[in-house]
XYZ file of C-alpha atoms in Angstrom:
67
model
C -39.227 6.934 132.366
C -36.736 9.198 134.252
C -33.421 10.224 131.979
C -30.124 7.949 133.724
C -26.411 8.514 132.939
C -25.776 4.689 132.254
C -28.469 4.851 129.862
C -26.332 7.946 127.709
C -23.420 6.511 128.459
C -24.622 3.197 126.679
C -26.292 4.835 124.518
C -23.281 6.417 122.981
C -21.398 3.694 123.249
C -23.317 1.777 120.860
C -23.356 4.284 118.521
C -19.506 4.784 118.590
C -18.639 0.524 117.910
C -21.475 0.817 115.473
C -19.907 3.581 113.523
C -16.521 1.274 113.746
C -18.091 -1.217 112.750
C -19.297 0.235 109.832
C -16.436 1.480 108.872
C -15.013 -2.315 108.715
C -17.952 -3.164 106.721
C -16.671 0.070 104.247
C -13.497 -1.392 103.814
C -14.640 -4.950 102.219
C -17.054 -3.008 99.944
C -16.331 -2.760 96.211
C -16.203 1.187 95.197
C -16.107 2.607 98.904
C -13.071 3.573 101.171
C -13.083 3.513 105.183
C -12.005 6.753 107.193
C -11.741 6.943 110.809
C -12.476 10.524 110.429
C -16.348 9.625 109.129
C -16.727 7.144 112.310
C -14.993 10.076 114.839
C -18.342 12.727 113.056
C -20.764 9.973 113.439
C -19.698 9.298 116.920
C -19.494 13.492 117.658
C -22.752 13.500 116.419
C -24.472 10.871 118.255
C -22.706 12.244 121.706
C -23.885 16.052 120.049
C -27.607 14.091 120.500
C -27.215 12.821 123.459
C -25.867 15.983 125.040
C -29.338 18.005 123.898
C -31.814 14.508 125.245
C -29.580 15.378 128.573
C -30.179 19.379 128.385
C -34.101 18.867 127.149
C -34.043 16.748 130.627
C -32.676 19.436 132.946
C -34.899 22.024 131.067
C -38.011 20.272 132.036
C -36.878 18.946 135.675
C -36.494 22.753 136.505
C -39.804 23.674 135.198
C -41.827 21.059 137.528
C -42.349 19.590 133.706
C -40.985 15.482 135.324
C -42.179 14.159 138.143
């Protein structure tokens, strides 16, 4: 399937929400700490992965490897 911006934004939003929920969960687990910095790092990783996927899509489209 073709790349869609909506899919990218949905995946990114899901990753951000999941990382925040994970941090809330960690706040209730003994010997674990909750950190918004950790959530931000997770979200940044999701954003970088989406950027890599988008750049790959652009490259494949430019060279006519996608229909």
